[in-house]
Structures are given as structure tokens and as C-alpha cells.
Short mmCIF file of C-alpha atoms and ligand atoms in Angstrom, two decimals:
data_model
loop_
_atom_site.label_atom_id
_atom_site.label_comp_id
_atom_site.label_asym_id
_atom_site.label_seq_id
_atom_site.Cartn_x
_atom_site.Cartn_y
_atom_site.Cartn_z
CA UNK A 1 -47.49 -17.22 -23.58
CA UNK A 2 -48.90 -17.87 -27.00
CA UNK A 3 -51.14 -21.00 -27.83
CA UNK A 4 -51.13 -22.05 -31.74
CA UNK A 5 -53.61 -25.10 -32.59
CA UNK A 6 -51.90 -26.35 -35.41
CA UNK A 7 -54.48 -26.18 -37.59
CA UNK A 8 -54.79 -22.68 -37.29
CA UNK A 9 -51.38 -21.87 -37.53
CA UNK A 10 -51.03 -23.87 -40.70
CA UNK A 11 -53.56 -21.99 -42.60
CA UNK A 12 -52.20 -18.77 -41.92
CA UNK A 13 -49.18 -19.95 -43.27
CA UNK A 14 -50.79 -20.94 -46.49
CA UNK A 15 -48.97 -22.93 -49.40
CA UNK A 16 -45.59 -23.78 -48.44
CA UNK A 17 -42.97 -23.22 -51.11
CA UNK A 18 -39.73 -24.24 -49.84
CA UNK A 19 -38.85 -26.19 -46.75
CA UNK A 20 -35.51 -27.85 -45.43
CA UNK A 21 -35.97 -30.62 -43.19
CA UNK A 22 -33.52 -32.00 -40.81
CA UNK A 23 -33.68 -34.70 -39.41
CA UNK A 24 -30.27 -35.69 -37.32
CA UNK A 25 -29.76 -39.09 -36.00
CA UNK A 26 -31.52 -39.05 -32.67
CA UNK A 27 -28.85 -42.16 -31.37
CA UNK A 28 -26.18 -39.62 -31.65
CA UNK A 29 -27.58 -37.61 -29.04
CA UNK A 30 -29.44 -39.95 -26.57
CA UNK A 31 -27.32 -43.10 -26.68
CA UNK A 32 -24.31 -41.64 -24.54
CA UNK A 33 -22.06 -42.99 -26.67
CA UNK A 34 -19.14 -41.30 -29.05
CA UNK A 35 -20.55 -40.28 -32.38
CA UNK A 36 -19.31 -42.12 -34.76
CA UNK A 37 -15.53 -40.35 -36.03
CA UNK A 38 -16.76 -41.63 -39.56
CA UNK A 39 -19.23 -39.21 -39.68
CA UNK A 40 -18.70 -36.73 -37.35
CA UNK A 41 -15.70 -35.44 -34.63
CA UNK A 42 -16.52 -35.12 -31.06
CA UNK A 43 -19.00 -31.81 -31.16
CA UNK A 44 -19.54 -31.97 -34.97
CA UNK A 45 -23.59 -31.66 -35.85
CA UNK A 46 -24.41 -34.53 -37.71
CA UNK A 47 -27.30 -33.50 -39.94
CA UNK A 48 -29.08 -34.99 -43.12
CA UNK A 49 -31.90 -32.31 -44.54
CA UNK A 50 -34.87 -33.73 -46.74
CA UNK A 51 -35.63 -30.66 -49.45
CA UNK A 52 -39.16 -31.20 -50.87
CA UNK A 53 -41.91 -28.88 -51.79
CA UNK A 54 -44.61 -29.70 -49.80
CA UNK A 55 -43.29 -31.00 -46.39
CA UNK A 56 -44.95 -34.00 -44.74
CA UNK A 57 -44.25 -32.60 -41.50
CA UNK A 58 -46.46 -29.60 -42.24
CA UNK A 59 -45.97 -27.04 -39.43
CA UNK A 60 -46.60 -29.28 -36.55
CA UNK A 61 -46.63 -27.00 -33.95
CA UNK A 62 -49.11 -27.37 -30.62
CA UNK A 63 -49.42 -26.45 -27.38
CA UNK A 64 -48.06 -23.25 -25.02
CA UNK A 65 -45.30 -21.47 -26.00
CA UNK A 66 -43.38 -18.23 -24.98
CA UNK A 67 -42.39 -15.69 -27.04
CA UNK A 68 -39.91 -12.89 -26.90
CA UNK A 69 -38.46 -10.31 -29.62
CA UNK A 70 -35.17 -9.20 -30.45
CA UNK A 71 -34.02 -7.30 -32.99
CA UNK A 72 -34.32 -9.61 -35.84
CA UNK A 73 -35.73 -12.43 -34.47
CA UNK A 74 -39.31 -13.53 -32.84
CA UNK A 75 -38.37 -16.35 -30.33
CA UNK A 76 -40.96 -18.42 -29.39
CA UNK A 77 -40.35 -21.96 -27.49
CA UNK A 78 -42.36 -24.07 -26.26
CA UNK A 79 -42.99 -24.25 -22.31
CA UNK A 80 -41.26 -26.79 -20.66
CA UNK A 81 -38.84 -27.99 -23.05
CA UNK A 82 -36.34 -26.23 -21.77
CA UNK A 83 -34.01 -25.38 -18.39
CA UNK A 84 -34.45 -22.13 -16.95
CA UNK A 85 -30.74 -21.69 -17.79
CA UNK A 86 -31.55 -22.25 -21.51
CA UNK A 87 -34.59 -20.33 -21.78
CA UNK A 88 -32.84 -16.94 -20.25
CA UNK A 89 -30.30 -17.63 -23.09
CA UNK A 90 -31.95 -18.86 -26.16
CA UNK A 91 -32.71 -15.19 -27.79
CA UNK A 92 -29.28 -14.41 -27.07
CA UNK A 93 -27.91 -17.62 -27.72
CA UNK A 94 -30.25 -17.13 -31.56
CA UNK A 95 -29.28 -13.68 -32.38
CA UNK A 96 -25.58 -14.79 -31.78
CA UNK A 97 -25.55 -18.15 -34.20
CA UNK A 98 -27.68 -15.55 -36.56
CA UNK A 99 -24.78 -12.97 -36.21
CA UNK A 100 -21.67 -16.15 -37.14
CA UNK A 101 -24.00 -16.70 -40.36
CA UNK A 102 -24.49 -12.95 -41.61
CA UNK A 103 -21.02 -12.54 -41.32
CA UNK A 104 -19.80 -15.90 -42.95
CA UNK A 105 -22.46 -15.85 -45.21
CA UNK A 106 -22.18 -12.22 -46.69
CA UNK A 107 -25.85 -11.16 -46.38
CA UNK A 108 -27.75 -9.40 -43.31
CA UNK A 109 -31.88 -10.52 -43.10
CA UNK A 110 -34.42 -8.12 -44.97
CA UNK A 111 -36.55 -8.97 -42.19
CA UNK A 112 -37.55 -10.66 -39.03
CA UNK A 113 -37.42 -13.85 -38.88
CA UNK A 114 -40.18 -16.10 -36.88
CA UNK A 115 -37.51 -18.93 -34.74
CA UNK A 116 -39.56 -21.88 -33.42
CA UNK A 117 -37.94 -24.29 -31.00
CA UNK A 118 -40.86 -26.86 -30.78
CA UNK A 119 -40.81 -30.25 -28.62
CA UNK A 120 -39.98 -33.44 -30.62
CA UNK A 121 -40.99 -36.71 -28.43
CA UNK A 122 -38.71 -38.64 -30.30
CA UNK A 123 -35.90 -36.72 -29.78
CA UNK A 124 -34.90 -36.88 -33.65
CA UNK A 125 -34.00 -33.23 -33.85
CA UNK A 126 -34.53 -31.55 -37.14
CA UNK A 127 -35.54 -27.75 -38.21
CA UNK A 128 -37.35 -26.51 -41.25
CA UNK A 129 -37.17 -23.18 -43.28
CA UNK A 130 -40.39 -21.58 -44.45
CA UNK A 131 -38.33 -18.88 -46.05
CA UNK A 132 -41.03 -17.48 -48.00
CA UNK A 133 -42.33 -16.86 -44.73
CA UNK A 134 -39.70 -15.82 -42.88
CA UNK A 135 -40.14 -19.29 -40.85
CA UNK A 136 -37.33 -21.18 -39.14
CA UNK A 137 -38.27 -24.03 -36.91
CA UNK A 138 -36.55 -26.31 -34.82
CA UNK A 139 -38.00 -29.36 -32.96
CA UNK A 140 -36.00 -30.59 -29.99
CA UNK A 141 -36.12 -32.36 -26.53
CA UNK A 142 -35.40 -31.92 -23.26
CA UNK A 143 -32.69 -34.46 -23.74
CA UNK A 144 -30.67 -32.77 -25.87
CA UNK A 145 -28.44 -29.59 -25.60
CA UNK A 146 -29.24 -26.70 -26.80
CA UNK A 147 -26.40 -26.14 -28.61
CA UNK A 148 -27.48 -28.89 -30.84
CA UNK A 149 -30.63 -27.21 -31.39
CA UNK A 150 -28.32 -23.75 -32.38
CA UNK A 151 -26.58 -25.46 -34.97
CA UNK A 152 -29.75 -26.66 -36.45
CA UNK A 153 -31.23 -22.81 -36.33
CA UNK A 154 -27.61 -22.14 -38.02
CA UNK A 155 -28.06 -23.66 -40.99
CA UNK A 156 -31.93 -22.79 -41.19
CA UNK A 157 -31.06 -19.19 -40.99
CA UNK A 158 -28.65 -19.40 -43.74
CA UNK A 159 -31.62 -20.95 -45.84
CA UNK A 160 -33.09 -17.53 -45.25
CA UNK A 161 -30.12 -15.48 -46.08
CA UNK A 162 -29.65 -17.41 -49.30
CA UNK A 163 -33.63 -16.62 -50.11
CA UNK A 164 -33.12 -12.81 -49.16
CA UNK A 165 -29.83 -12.86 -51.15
CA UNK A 166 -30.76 -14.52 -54.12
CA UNK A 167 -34.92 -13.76 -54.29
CA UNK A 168 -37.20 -16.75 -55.71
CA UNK A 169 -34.11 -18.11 -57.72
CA UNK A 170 -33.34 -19.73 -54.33
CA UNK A 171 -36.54 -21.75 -54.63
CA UNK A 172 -35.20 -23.24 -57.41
CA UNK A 173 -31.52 -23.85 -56.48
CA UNK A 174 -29.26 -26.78 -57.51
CA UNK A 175 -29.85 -29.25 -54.02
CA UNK A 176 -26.07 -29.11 -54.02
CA UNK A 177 -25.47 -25.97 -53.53
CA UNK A 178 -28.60 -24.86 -51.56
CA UNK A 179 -27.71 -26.76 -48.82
CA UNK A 180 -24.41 -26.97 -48.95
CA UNK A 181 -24.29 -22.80 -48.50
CA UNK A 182 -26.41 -23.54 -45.50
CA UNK A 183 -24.39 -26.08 -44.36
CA UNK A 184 -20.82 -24.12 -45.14
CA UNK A 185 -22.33 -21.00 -43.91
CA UNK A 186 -22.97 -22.64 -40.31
CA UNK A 187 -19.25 -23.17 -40.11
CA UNK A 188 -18.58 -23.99 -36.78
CA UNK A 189 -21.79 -24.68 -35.45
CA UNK A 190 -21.64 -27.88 -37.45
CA UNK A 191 -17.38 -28.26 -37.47
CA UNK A 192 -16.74 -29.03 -34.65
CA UNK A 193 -13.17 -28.89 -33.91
CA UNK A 194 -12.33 -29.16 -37.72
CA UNK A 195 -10.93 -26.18 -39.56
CA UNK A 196 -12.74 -25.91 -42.29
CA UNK A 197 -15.13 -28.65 -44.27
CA UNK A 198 -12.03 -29.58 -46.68
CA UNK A 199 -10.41 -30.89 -43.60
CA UNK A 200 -14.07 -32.71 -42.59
CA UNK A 201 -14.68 -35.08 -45.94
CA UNK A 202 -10.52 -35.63 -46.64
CA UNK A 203 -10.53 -39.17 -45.00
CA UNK A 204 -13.71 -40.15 -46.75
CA UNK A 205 -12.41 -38.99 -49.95
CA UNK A 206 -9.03 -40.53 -48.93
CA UNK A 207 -11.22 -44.07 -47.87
CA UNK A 208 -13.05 -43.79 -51.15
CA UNK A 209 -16.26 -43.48 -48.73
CA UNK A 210 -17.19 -40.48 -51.05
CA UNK A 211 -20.38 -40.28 -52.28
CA UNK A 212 -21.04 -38.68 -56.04
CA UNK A 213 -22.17 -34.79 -55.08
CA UNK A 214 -25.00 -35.47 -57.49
CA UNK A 215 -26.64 -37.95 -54.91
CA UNK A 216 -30.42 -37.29 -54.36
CA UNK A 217 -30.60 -38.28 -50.70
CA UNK A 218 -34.11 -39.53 -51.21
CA UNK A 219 -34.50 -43.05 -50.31
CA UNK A 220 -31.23 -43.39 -49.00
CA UNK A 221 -29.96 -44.13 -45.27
CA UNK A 222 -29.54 -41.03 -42.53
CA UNK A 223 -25.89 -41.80 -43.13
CA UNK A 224 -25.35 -41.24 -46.45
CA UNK A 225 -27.73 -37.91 -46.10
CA UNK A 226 -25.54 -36.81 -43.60
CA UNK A 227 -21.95 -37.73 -45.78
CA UNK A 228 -23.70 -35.74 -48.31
CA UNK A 229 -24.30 -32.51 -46.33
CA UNK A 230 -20.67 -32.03 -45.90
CA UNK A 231 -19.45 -33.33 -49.31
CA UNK A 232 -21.62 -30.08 -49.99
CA UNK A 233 -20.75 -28.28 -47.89
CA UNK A 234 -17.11 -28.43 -48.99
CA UNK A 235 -17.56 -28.48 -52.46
CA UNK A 236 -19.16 -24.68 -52.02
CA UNK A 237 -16.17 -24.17 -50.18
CA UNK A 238 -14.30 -24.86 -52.95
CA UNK A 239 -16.17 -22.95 -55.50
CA UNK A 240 -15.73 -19.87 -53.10
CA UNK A 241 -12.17 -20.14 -52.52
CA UNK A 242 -11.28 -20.79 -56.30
CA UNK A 243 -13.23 -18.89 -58.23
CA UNK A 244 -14.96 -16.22 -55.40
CA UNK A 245 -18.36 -14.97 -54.22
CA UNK A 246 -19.28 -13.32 -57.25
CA UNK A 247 -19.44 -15.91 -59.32
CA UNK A 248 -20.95 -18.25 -57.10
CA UNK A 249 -23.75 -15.89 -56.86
CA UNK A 250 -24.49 -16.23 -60.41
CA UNK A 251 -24.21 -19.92 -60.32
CA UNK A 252 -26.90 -20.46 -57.27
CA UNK A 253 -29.29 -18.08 -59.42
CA UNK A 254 -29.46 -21.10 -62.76
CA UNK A 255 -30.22 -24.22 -60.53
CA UNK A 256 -33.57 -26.22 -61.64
CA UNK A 257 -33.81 -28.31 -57.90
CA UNK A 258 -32.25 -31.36 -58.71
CA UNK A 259 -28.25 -31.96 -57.73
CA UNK A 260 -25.86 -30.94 -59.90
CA UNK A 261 -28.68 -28.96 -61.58
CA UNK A 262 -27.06 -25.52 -62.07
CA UNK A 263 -25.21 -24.00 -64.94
CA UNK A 264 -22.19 -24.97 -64.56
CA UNK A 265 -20.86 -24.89 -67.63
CA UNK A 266 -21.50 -20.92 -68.46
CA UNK A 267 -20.21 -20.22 -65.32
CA UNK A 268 -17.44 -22.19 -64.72
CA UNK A 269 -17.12 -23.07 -68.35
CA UNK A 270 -16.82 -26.71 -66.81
CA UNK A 271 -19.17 -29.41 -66.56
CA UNK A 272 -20.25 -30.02 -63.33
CA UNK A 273 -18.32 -33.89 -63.61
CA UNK A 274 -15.35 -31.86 -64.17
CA UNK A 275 -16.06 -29.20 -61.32
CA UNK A 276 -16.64 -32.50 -58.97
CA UNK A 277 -12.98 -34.07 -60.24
CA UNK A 278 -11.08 -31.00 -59.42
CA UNK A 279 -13.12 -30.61 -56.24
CA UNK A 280 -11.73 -33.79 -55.10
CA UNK A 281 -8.11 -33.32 -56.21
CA UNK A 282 -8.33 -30.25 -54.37
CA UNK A 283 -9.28 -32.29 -51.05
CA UNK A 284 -6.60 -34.60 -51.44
CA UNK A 285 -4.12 -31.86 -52.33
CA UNK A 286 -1.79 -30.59 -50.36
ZN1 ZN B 1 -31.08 -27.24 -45.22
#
């Protein structure tokens, strides 16, 4: 049992450089109806993330919480917010959704990493990566399954993978591709029964219900954040299965925040308009 004040906990975390926060659309959970097939298949996460630099939800941990170890993780959840059932898996359950990413993503952890699952009373469930600190957390309820809470950690751990990749360029990384790799590297976790995310966006793309990748999600409704995770998510796909990891690599490394941000045009020798028009006849293709 470990008790962090949050006070305390937040100083000895010091300045914050990165976070992702996701927030996910608490109705889709706790209403008991279908998620909406516009946004999301039966089983699909439905996510938006919030990138900023100083997080308003700064570390908000309090109260009792157990902690256990595994090889690359610390676990630590807080007491209560989960079954029996769920607590006897969760390590397991965490070391396995951190195995899918190495492996899809291309890039084991230089380190532990600290996994939170903290207790959100609203039952909006989001996670944040500290990844200069090695820092995933993931706020839940008791409501919710705790598989939704894995494909949160999913795409959290790939936020870490991309920072132990790619160094302190990842601090900087074009929104777009930043989380979509964290998105895309979840894979399943956030699929659901789709194939792949080409398959996931083709009937808003078809609907032209697509959203311009360089969207700043800031401002705009949960539903649109969400649309935008996946266009993303796909579009990464597409640079990966096109042109391949290594030059990808070099791409995430030029990015200045901001969507759309990275250096396209020396890597791809396209313009990132033009990278976004083939993306989409790509979709639609055959
Ligand atoms: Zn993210």
C-alpha cells in the first residue's frame, strides 16, 4: 500500500514537459447503449488526447494505492477501484498490452515505466504520459472495464516508446504524427474488430466526414478529437506502408508541435497537402 498526497507527488515530479491527455467520451461507456458506428465499431476505443505542455490536470493522484513490480513496469492502482478479478490481472494484463506495442511499434523501453490506474469520479476515462519521467497514468472507474482502461495504457506506452526511440525530438513532434504512432501502434487495443485503421476512417472519407489531418483539436468537440485520432492514426499507417520505417523515423525527428508541422517536404519531397491527397486516394483505393 502506498499513500501519495498529491502535492507531494507533484513536486517530485517537477516541470512537466510533455503530457498526452485522454479524455474518452464517458457516455460511451456508462450509457449502455451502442457506441455510435460513426465513430467507433462495437469494441473500438473511442479516444480524443489533448497534447499541451503544461497539463491542467497536473498529476492528480490521492489516496491508497497498491503497488506491484514486474519486469518493466511499476503497477500501482488505487484500492478499491477495482474487482479482485481485475486486480490479480492488471500487471499481467499491462505487461501484455506493453508487449502488442513493442512489437508493433519496433522499439523495447530503456526503462521502467511508472503505470498509474487512478480513480476518475466522473467516469471520463483518460491517461497521460509523463515520458520524461517514465510516467503513464490512467484514471478510470469502477464502472468501466478494464480493458478500456488497457487500451488507454496502450497508446500511453507507445508515447514512451516514441520518446525512448526518438530522444527529446519527440517533445517536439508534428501532433499528427505523435499521436497518431501512439494511436497506430495500439492496433487492436483501439480496432476493434477492424483490420487495420485504413479500413476504420474509409466510410468517413467515403461520407466526406473527413476532417483536414492538420486539425488542432483545441476548442473543438470530443467528436471531432476522436475522428482525428484515427485519421492519424491511418495516415502513419500509410507513411509506413509506402515509404517504410526508416524514413518515417527521420520525419518524426523535424516536427515543431503543431499538425502538419514536420518536414515533409525533405523527406517525402512532398508537401504535406500533397502527402494528405494521396493519403486519401489511398483510403478510397482499392
Ligand atoms: Zn496520446
Amino acid at each position: 500500500m502506498n499513500s501519495l498526497p498529491p502535492r507531494s507527488f507533484h513536486a517530485a515530479l517537477g516541470p512537466i514537459t510533455i503530457a498526452a491527455l485522454l479524455v474518452l467520451l464517458a457516455w460511451l461507456f456508462t450509457s449502455g447503449r451502442s457506441p455510435a458506428p460513426r465513430f467507433a465499431p462495437p469494441g473500438a476505443v473511442s479516444a480524443s488526447v489533448i497534447e499541451q505542455a503544461q497539463p491542467a490536470l497536473a498529476l492528480p493522484l490521492s489516496g491508497s494505492y497498491s503497488s506491484r513490480s514486474t519486469q518493466r513496469l511499476l503497477v500501482m492502482s488505487a484500492d478499491e477501484l477495482l474487482s479482485e478479478q481485475e486486480e490479480a490481472r492488471l500487471a499481467a494484463d499491462l505487461e501484455r498490452a506493453l508487449d502488442y506495442v513493442v512489437v508493433r511499434f519496433g522499439h523495447s523501453p530503456n526503462g521502467t515505466i511508472s503505470t498509474y490506474l487512478g480513480h476518475e469520479p466522473t467516469c471520463g476515462l483518460h491517461g497521460i504520459a509523463y515520458t520524461s519521467m517514465r510516467t503513464v497514468q490512467v484514471f478510470t472507474c469502477r464502472e468501466l472495464p478494464l480493458s478500456r482502461a488497457l487500451s488507454i495504457a496502450a497508446h500511453e506506452f507507445v508515447h514512451q516508446l516514441s520518446h525512448d526511440r526518438y530522444g527529446k525530438a519527440h517533445l517536439q513532434a508534428d501532433l499528427v504524427l505523435m499521436e497518431g504512432v501512439a494511436t497506430w501502434g495500439a492496433g487492436s487495443y483501439w480496432l476493434g474488430h477492424a483490420p487495420d485503421f485504413r479500413t476504420f476512417v474509409r466510410p468517413w472519407l467515403e461520407r466526406n466526414e473527413a476532417l483536414p489531418l492538420a486539425t488542432s483539436y483545441v476548442g473543438r468537440p470530443i467528436s471531432d478529437m476522436n475522428k482525428l485520432y484515427y485519421q492519424w492514426a491511418s495516415f502513419v499507417e500509410f507513411l509506413l506502408e509506402r515509404d517504410g520505417r526508416e524514413r518515417f523515423d527521420i520525419l518524426y525527428t523535424t516536427g515543431s508541435g503543431a499538425p502538419g508541422s514536420a518536414d515533409y517536404r525533405r523527406v517525402y519531397q512532398r508537401t504535406f497537402a500533397e502527402l494528405e491527397a494521396e493519403w486519401k486516394a489511398w483510403v478510397l483505393g482499392p
